[in-house]
Coordinates of C-alpha atoms (C1' of nucleotides) in Angstrom, one line a residue:
Chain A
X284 CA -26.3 -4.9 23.1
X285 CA -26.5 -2.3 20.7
X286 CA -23.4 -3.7 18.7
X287 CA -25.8 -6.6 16.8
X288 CA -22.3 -9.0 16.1
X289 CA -18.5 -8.4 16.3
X290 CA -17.3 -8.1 13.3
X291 CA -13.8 -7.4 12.2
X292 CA -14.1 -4.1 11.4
X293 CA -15.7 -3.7 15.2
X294 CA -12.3 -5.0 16.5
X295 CA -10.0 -3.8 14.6
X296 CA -11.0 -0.6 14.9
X297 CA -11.4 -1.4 19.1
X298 CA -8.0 -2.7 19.1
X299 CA -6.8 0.4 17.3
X300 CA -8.6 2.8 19.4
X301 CA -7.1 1.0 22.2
X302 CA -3.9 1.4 20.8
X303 CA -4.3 5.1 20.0
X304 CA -5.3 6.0 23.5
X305 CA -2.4 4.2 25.0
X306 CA -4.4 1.6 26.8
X307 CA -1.7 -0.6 25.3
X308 CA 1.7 1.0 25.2
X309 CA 4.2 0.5 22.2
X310 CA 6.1 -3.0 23.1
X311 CA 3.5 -3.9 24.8
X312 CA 1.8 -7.6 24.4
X313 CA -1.7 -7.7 23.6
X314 CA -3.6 -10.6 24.4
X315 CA -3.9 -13.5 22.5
X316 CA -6.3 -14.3 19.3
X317 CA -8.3 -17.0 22.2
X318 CA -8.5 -14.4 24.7
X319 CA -9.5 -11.3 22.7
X320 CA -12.3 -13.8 20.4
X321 CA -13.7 -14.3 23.9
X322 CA -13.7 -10.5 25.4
X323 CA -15.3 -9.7 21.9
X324 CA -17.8 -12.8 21.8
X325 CA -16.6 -13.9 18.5
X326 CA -14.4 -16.6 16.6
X327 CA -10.9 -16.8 16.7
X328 CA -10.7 -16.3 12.5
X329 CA -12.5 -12.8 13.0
X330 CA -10.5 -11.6 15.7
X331 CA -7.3 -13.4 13.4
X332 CA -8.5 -10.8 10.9
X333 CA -8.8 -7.9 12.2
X334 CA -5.2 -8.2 13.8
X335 CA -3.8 -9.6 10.4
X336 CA -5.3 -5.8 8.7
X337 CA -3.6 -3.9 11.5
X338 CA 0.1 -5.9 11.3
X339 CA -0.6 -5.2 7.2
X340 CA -0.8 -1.8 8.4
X341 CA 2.1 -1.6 10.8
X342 CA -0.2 -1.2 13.6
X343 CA 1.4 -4.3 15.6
X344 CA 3.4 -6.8 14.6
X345 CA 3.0 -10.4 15.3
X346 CA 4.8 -13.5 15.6
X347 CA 4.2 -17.1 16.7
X348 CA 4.5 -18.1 20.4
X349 CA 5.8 -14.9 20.8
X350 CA 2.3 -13.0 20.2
X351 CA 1.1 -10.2 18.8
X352 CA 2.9 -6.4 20.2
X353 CA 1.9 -2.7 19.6
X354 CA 4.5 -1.6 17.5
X355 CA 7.0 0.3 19.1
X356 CA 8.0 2.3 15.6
X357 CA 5.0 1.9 13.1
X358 CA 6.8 1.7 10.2
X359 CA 3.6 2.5 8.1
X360 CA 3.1 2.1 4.5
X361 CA 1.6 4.5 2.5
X362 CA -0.5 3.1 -0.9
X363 CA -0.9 5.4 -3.2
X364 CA -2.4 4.4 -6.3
X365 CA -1.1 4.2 -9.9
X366 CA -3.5 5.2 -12.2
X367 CA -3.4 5.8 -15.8
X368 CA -2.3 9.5 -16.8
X369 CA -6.0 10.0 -18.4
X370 CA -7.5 9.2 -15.3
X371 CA -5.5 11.3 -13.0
X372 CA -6.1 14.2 -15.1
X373 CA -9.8 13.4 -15.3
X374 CA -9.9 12.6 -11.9
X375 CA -9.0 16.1 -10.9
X376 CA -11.5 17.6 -13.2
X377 CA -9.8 18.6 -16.7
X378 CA -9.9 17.7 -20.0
X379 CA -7.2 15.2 -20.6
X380 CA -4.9 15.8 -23.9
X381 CA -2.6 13.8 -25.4
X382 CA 0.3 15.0 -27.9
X383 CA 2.7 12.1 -29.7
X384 CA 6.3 13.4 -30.0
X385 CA 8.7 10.5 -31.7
X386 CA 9.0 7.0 -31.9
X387 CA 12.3 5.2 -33.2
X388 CA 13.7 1.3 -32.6
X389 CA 17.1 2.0 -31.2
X390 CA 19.2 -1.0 -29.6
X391 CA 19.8 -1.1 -25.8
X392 CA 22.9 0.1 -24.3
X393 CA 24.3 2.0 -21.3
X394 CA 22.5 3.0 -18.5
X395 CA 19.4 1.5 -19.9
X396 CA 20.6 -1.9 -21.1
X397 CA 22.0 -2.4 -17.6
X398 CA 18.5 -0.8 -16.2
X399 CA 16.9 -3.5 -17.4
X400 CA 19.1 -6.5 -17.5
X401 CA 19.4 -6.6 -21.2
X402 CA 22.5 -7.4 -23.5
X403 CA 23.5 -4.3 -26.0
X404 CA 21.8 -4.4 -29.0
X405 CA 18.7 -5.6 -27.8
X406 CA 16.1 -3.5 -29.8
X407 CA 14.2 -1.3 -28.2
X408 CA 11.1 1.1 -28.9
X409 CA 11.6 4.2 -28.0
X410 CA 8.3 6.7 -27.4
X411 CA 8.2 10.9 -26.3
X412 CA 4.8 11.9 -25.6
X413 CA 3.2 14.7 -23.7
X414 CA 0.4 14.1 -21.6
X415 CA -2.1 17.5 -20.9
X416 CA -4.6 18.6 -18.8
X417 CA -6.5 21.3 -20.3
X418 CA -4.2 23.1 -22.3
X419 CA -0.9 23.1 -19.8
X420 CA 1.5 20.2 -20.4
X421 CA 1.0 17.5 -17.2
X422 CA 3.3 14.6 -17.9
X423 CA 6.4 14.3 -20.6
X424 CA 6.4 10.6 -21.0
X425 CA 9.9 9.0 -22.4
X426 CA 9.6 5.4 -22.6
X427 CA 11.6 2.4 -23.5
X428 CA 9.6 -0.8 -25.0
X429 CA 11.3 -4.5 -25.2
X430 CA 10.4 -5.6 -28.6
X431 CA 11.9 -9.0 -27.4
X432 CA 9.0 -9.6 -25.2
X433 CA 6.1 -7.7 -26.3
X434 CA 6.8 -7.9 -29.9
X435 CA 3.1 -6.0 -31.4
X436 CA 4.6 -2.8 -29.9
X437 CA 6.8 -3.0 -33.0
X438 CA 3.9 -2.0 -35.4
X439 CA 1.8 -0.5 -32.5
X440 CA 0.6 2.7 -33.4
X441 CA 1.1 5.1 -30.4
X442 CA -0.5 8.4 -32.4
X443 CA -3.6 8.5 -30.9
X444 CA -3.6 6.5 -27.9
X445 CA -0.8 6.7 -25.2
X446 CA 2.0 3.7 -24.9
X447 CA 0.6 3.1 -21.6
X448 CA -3.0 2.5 -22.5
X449 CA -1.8 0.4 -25.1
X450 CA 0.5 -2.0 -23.3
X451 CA -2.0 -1.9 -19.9
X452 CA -4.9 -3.6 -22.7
X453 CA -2.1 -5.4 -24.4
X454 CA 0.7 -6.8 -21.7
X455 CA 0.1 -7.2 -18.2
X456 CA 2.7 -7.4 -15.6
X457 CA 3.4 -9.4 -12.8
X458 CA 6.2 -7.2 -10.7
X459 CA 6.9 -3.8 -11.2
X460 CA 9.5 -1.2 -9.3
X461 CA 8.8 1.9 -8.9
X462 CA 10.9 5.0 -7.9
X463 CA 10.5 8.6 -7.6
X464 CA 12.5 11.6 -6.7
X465 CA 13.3 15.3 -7.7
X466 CA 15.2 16.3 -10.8
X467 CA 16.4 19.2 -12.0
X468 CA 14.6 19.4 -16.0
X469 CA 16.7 18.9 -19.1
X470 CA 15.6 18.3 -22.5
X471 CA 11.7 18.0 -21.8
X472 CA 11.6 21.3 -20.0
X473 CA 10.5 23.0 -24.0
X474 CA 7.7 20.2 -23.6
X475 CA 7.3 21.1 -20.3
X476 CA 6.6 24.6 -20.9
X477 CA 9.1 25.4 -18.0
X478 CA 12.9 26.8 -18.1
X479 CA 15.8 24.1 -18.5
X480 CA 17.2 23.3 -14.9
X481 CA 13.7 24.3 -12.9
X482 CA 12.8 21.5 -10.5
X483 CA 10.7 18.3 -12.2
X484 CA 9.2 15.7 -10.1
X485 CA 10.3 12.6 -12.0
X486 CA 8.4 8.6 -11.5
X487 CA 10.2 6.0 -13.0
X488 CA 8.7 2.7 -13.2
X489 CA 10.0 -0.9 -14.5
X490 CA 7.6 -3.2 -15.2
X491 CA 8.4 -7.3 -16.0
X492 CA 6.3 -9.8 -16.9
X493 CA 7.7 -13.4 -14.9
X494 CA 11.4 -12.4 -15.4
X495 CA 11.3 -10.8 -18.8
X496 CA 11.4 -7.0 -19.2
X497 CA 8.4 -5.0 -20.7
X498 CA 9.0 -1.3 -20.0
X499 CA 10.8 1.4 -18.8
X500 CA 9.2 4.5 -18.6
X501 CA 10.2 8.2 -17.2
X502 CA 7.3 10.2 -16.3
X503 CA 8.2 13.8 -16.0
X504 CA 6.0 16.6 -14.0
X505 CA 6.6 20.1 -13.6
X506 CA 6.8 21.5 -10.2
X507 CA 3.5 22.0 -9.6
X508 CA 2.5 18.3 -9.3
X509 CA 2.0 16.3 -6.2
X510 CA 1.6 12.8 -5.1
X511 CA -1.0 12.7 -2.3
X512 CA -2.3 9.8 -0.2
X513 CA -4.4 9.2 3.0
X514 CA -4.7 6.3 5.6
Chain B
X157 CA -0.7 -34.8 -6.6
X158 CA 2.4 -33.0 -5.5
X159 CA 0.8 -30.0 -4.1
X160 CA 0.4 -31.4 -0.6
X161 CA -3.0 -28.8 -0.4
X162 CA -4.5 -26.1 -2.1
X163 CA -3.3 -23.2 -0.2
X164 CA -5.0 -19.7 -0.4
X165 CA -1.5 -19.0 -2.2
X166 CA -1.2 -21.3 -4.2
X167 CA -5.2 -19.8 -5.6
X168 CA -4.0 -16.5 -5.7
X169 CA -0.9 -17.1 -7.6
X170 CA -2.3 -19.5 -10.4
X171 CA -5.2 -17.2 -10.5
X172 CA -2.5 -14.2 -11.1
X173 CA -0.5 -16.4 -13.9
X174 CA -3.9 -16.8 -16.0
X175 CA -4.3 -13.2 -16.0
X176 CA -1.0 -12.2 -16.7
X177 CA -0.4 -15.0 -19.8
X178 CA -3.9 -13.9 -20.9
X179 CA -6.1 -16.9 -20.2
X180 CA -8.5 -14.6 -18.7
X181 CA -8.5 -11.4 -20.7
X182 CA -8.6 -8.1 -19.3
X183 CA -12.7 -7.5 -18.2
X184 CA -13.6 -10.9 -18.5
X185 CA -15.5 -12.3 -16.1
X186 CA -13.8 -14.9 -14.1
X187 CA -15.4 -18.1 -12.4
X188 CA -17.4 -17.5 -9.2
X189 CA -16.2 -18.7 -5.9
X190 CA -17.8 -21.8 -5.7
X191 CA -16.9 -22.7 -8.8
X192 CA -12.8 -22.1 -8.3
X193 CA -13.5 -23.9 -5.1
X194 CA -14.4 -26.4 -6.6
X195 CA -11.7 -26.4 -9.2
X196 CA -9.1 -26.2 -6.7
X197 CA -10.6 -28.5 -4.1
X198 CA -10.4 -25.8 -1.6
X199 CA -12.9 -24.2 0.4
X200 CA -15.0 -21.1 -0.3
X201 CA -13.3 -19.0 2.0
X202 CA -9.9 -20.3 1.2
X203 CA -10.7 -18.9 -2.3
X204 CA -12.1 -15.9 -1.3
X205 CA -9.2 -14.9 0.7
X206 CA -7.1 -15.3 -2.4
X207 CA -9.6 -13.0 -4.9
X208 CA -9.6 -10.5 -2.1
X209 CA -5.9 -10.4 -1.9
X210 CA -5.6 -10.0 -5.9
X211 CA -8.7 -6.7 -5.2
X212 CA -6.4 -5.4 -3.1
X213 CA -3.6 -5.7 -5.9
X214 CA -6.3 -3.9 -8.1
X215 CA -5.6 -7.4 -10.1
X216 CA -9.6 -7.6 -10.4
X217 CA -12.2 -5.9 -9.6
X218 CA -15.7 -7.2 -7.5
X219 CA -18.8 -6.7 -7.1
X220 CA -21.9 -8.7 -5.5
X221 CA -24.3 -10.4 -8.0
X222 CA -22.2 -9.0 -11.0
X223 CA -18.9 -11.4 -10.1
X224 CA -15.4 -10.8 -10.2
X225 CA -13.5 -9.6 -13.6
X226 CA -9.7 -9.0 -14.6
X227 CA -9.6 -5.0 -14.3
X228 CA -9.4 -3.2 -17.6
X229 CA -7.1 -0.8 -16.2
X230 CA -5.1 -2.2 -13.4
X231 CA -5.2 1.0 -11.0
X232 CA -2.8 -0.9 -8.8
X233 CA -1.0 0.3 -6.2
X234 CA 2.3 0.9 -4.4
X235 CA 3.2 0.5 -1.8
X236 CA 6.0 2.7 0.2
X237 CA 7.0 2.4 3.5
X238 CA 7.2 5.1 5.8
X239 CA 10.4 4.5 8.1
X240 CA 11.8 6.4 10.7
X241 CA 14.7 8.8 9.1
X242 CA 16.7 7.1 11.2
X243 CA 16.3 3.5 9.4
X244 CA 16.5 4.7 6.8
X245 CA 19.7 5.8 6.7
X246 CA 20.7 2.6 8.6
X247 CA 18.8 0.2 6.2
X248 CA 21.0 1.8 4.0
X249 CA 24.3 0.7 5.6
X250 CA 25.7 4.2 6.7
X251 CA 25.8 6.2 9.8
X252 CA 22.9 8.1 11.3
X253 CA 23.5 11.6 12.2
X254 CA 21.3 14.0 13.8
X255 CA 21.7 17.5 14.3
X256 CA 19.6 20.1 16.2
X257 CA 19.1 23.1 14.5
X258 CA 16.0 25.2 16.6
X259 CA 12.9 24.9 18.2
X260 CA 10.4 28.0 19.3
X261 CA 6.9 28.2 20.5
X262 CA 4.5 30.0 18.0
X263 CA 0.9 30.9 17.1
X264 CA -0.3 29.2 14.1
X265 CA -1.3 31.6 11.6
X266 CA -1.6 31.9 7.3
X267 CA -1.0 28.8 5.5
X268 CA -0.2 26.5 8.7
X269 CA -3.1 27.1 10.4
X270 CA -5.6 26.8 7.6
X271 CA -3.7 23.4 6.2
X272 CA -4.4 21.9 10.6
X273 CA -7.4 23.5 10.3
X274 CA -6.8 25.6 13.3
X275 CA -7.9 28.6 15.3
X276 CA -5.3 31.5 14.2
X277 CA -3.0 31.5 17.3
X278 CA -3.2 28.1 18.2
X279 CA 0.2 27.3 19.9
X280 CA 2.5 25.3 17.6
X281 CA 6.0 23.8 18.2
X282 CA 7.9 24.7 15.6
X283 CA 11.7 22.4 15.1
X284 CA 13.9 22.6 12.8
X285 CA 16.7 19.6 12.4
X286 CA 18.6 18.0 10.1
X287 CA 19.7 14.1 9.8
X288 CA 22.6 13.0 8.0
X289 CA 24.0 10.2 6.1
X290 CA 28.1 9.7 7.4
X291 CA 28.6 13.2 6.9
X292 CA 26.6 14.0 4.1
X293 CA 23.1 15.9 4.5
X294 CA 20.2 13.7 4.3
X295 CA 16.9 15.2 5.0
X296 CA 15.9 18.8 6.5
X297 CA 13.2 18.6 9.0
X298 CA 10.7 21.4 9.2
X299 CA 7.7 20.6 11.9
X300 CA 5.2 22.2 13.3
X301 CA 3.6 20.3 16.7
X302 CA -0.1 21.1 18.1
X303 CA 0.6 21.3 21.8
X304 CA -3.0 21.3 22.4
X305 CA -3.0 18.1 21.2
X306 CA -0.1 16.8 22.5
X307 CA 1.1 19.2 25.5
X308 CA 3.8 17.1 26.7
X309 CA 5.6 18.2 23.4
X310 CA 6.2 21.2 24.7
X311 CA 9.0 20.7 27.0
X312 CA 10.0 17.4 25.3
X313 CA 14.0 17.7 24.4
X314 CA 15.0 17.5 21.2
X315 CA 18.3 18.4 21.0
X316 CA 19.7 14.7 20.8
X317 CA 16.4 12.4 19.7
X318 CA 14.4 14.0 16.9
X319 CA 10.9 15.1 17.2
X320 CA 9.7 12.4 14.9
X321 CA 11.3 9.1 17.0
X322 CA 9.6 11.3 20.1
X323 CA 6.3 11.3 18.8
X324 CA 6.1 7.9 17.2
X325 CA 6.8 6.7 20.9
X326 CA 4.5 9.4 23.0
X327 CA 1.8 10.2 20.2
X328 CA 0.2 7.6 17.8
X329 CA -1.8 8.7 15.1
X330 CA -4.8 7.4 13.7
X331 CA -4.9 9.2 10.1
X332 CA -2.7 10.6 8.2
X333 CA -2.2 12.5 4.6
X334 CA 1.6 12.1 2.7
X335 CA 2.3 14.1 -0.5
X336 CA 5.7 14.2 -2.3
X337 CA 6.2 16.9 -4.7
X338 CA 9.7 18.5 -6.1
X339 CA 10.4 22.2 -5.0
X340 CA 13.0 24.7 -5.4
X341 CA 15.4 24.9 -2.3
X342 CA 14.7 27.6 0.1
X343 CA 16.5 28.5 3.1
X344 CA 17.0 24.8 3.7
X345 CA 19.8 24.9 0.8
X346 CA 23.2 25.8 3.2
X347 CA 21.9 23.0 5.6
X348 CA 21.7 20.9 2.7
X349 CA 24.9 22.0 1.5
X350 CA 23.6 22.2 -2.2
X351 CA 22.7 25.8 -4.3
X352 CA 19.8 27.9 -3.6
X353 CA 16.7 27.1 -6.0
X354 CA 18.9 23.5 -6.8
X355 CA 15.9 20.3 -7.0
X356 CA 14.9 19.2 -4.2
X357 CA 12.8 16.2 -2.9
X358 CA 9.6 17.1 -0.4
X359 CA 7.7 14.4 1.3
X360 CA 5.1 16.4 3.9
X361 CA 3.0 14.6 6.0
X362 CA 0.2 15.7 8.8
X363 CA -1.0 13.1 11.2
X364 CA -4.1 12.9 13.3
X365 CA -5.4 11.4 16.7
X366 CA -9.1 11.0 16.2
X367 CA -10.2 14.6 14.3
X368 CA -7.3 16.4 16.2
X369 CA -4.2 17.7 14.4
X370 CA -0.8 15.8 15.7
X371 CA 2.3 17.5 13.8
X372 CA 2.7 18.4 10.5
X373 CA 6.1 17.8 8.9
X374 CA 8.1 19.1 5.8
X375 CA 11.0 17.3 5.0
X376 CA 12.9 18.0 2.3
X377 CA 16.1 15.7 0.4
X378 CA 18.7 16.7 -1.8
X379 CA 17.4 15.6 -5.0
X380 CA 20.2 12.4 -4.9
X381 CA 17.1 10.8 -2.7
X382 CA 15.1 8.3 -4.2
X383 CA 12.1 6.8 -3.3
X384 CA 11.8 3.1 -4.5
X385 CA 9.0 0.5 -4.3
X386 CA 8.7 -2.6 -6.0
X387 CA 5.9 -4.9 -6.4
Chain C
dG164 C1' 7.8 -29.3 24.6
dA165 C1' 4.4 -26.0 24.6
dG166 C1' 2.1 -21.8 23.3
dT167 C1' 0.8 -18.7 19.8
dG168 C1' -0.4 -17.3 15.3
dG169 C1' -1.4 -19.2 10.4
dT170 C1' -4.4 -21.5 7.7
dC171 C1' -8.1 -24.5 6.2
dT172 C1' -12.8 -26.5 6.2
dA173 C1' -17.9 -26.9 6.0
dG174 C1' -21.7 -24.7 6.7
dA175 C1' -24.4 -20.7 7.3
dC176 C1' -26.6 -16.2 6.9
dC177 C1' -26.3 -11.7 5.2
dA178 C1' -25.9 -7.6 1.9
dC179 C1' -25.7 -5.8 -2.1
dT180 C1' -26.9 -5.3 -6.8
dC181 C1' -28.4 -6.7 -11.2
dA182 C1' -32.3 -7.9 -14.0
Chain D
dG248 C1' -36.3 -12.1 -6.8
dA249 C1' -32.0 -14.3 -7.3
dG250 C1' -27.1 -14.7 -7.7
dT251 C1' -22.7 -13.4 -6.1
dG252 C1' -19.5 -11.9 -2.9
dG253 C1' -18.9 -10.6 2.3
dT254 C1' -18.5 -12.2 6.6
dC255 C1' -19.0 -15.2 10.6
dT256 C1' -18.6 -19.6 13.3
dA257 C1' -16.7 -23.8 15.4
dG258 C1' -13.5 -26.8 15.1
dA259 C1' -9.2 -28.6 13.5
dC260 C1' -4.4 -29.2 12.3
dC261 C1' -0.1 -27.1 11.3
dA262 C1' 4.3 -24.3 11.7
dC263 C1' 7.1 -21.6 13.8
dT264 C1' 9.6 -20.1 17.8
dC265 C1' 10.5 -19.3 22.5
dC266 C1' 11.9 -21.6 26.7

DNA sequence: GAGTGGTCTAGACCACTCA
DNA sequence: GAGTGGTCTAGACCACTCC
């Protein structure tokens, strides 16, 4: 034996191989945790791993007594990661720059009051900012804060340092939603450097901490921005 | 006691609540394994499965010898999943449409090529179709398929199942890069049924078996589409 | 009722990395 | 060198679900 010891990695990888080549068909029942700990000569808990990573991954899907099947539409989740702005710039190489616009306490109402679950009036900090790399703008940033439950962003001074540094040090969360989608640019496109009604590729994330809202930002890229993963 | 036993949830979750109400401060080291085992009158690996579930989260961040610490700047993730158009629009509660638009045999050449990382002249399926939502356009499908790597694509019929479903049945794949991006409609617009140069939403994705090029797909949504994750 | 995955334990050795 | 996480084992009990 070259392999010194099965470990998880060893079969998972074996299992998706098998998988790949169609030596298992999709719909098709693999064997069981027992049998495939004793093909591999290992315990059933690593062999339990290495199929738990590839139903996480959409590889197969598994249920009790009924066993574990090649998934007949891998319905795959990408990851991709959320970093902060100043590292994704940095990331790719440029100089990150960072350019405070306005900052006012407004109280909730419409679209975002409903957004986030909040009764009108409830007051709100409301932050522009423009995020570079090098000298080209990267990311108009228009964010809501909810005073009511993170009440230093009142006094916070957003100036220097982005309102997402700041609340990431200051008030973690515990769910978030994310969505994204295409846009056509309105009043950030001056920011933006771009013409008004150009294309925009627009996150939007809601972050809460338990069941109270922190934040609701809009992050705003021009065009030539893209979200890339692997697996 | 009214927890019956500590469960690797249970570990993860209380562990989560201290960092999110601040008991453990972002960067500060945490207690080692044995000592939360300890704590929690669970066994090592019943608390190691919970600090490598909160890793994954980007929650913490660990290292060998140096222990585990709240991360200073959660790079978490998201988390999308990557259905068949067809649930989508299902999942959705409306009615899944599928139109055939064309299909020819090419040589890969220019951008294609270089982006598979093929020989110019390489033969390529190339389909176009559209799905829709009820009767409204959903998503524009531009692909390209590497018939040397999957031959039977080339007299597969597409003209009432959509080369995606085909190939999630016929042709796993092993790796894959997605990026979203927003674009200016091009000729895709009047299938769309929205103006030329209007916002639109482009996911592309290229799949692999092994090191060999599967399919590489464009598909492009009025910019009404949104992608949404939550977490 | 029975079979399969889900989880937990106690103990062990290993691998990486910090000092 | 020593400390911490990474992984594996052997065995056990449990929970869900199909028949």
């Amino acid at each position: 034996m070259t392999r010194s010891r099965a470990s998880y990695r060893t079969i998972r990888d074996e299992i998706s191989r098998r998988i790949a080549s169609r030596v298992w068909l999709p719909g098709a029942l693999i064997p069981g945790e027992e049998a495939l700990a004793g093909e591999f000569g290992a315990a059933r808990a690593t062999v339990n791993r290495a199929l738990r990573e590839l139903a996480e991954q959409g590889l197969v899907e598994r249920r009790r007594k009924a066993g574990t099947r090649v998934a007949l539409h891998p319905v795959r989740e990408a990851r991709f990661a959320i970093p902060l702005v100043r590292h994704e710039v940095e990331a790719a190489g440029q100089v990150y720059g960072y350019r405070f616009l306005s900052s006012v306490v407004v109280g909730a109402k419409g679209q975002v009051a409903e957004r986030l679950g909040l009764a009108d009036g409830a007051r709100l900090r409301h932050v522009q900012a423009l995020h570079l790399a090098g000298s080209a703008p990267f990311q108009f940033e228009d964010r809501y804060i909810i005073l009511d439950t993170v009440p230093a962003a009142q006094d916070a001074d957003f100036s220097a340092i982005g309102p997402n540094e700041w609340l990431v040090e200051t008030a973690p969360f515990t769910h978030a939603e994310f969505s994204f989608f295409a846009d056509a640019a309105g009043k950030e496109a001056q920011h933006l450097g771009i013409a008004p009604g150009a294309p925009v590729f627009v996150g939007e994330r809601i972050t809460w901490l338990a069941e109270r809202p922190i934040t609701l930002v809009r992050m705003v890229h021009p065009s030539r921005y893209r979200m890339v993963t692997r697996l």
